[in-house]
PDB file of C-alpha atoms in Angstrom:
ATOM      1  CA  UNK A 105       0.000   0.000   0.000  1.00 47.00           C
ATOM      2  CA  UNK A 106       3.101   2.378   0.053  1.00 48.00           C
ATOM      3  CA  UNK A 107       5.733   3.291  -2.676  1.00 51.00           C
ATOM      4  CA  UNK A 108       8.225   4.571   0.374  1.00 50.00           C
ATOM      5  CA  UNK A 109       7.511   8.294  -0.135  1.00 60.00           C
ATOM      6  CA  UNK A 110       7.256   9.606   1.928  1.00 59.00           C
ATOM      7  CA  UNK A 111       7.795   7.030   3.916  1.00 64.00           C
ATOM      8  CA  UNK A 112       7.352   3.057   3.945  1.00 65.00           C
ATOM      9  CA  UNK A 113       4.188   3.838   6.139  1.00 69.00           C
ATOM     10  CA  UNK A 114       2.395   5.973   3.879  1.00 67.00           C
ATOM     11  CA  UNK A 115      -0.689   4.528   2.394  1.00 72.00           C
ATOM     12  CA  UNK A 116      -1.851   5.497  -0.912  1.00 76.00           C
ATOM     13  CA  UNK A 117      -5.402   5.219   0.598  1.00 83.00           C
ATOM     14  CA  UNK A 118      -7.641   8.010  -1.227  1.00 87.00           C
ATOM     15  CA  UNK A 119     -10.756   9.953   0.425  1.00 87.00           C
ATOM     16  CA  UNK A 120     -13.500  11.246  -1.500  1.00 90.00           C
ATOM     17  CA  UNK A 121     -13.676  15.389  -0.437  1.00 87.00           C
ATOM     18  CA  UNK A 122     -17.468  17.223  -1.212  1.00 90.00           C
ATOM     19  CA  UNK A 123     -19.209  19.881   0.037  1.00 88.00           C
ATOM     20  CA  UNK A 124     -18.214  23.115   1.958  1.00 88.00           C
ATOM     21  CA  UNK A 125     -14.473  21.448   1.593  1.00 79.00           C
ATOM     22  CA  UNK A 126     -14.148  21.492  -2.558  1.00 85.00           C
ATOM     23  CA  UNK A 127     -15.420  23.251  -5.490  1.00 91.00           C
ATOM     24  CA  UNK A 128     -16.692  19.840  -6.449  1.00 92.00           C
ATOM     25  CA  UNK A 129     -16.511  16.839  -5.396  1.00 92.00           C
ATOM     26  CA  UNK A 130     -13.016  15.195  -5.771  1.00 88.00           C
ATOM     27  CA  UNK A 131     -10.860  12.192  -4.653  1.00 89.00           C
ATOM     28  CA  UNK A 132      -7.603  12.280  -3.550  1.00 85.00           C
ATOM     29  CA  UNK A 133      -4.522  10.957  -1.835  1.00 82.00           C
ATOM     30  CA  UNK A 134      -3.980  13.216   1.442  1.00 75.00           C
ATOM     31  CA  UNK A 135      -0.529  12.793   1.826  1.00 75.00           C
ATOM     32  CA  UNK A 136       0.080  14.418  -2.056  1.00 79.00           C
ATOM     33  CA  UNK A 137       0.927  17.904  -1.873  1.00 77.00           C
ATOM     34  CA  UNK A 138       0.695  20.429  -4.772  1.00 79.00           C
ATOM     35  CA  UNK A 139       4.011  21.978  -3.847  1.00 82.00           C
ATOM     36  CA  UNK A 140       5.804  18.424  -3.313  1.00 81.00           C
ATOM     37  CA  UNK A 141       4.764  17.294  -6.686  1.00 85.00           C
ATOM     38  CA  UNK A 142       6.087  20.243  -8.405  1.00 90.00           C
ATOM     39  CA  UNK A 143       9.629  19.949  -6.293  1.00 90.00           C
ATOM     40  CA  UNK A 144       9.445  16.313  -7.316  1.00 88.00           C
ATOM     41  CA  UNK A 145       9.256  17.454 -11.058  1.00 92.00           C
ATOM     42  CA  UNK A 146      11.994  20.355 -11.435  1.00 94.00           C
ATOM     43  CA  UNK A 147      14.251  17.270  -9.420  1.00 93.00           C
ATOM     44  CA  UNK A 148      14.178  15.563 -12.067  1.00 91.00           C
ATOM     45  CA  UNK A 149      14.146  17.998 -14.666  1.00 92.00           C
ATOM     46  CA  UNK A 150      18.042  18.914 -13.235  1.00 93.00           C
ATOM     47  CA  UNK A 151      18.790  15.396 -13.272  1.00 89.00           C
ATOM     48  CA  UNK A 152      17.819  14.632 -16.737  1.00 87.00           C
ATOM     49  CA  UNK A 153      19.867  18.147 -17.645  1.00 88.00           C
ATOM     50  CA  UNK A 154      22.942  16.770 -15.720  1.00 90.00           C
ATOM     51  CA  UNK A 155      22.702  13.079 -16.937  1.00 88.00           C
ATOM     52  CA  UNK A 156      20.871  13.510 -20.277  1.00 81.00           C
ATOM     53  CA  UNK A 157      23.508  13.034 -22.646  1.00 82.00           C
ATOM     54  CA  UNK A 158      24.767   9.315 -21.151  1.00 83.00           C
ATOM     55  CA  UNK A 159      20.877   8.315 -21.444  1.00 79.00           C
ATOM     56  CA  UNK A 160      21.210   6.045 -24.288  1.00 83.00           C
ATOM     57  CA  UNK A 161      19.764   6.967 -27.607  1.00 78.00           C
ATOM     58  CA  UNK A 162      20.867  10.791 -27.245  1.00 69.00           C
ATOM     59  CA  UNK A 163      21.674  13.151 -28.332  1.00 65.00           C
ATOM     60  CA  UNK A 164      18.964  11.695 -31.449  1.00 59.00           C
ATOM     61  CA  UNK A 165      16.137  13.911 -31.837  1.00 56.00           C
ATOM     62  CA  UNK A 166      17.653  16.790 -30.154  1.00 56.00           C
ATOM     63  CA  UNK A 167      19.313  18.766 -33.050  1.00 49.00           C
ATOM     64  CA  UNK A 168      22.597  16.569 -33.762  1.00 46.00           C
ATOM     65  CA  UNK A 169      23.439  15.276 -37.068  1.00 47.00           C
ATOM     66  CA  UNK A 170      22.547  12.334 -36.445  1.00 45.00           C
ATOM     67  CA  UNK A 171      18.717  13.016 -36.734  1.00 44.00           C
TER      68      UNK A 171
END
């Protein structure tokens, strides 16, 4: 029921929110933060810029000659 994030406890158990809480009525995973996800995404955004070029496959597609 956990992925280890944030920890090995957390469970990916989802609540349904409606009412007074929400705009409309939504379901989602409490321990998800908006701001987490987004620090989660410009993480690896500077690890893909710092390791990019040993992924296999590059630099294809991404202006070489190679293209």
């Amino acid at each position: 029921m956990g992925d280890g994030c944030p920890d090995v406890t957390t469970s990916w158990k989802t609540v349904e929110l409606e009412g007074p809480q929400v705009l409309g009525p939504v379901v989602e995973a409490a321990w998800v933060g908006t701001n987490a996800t987004a620090q989660y995404g410009l993480a690896v955004i500077q690890n893909l810029a710092l390791v990019g070029d040993k992924l296999p496959g590059w630099p294809r597609g991404h202006g070489s000659d190679d293209t």
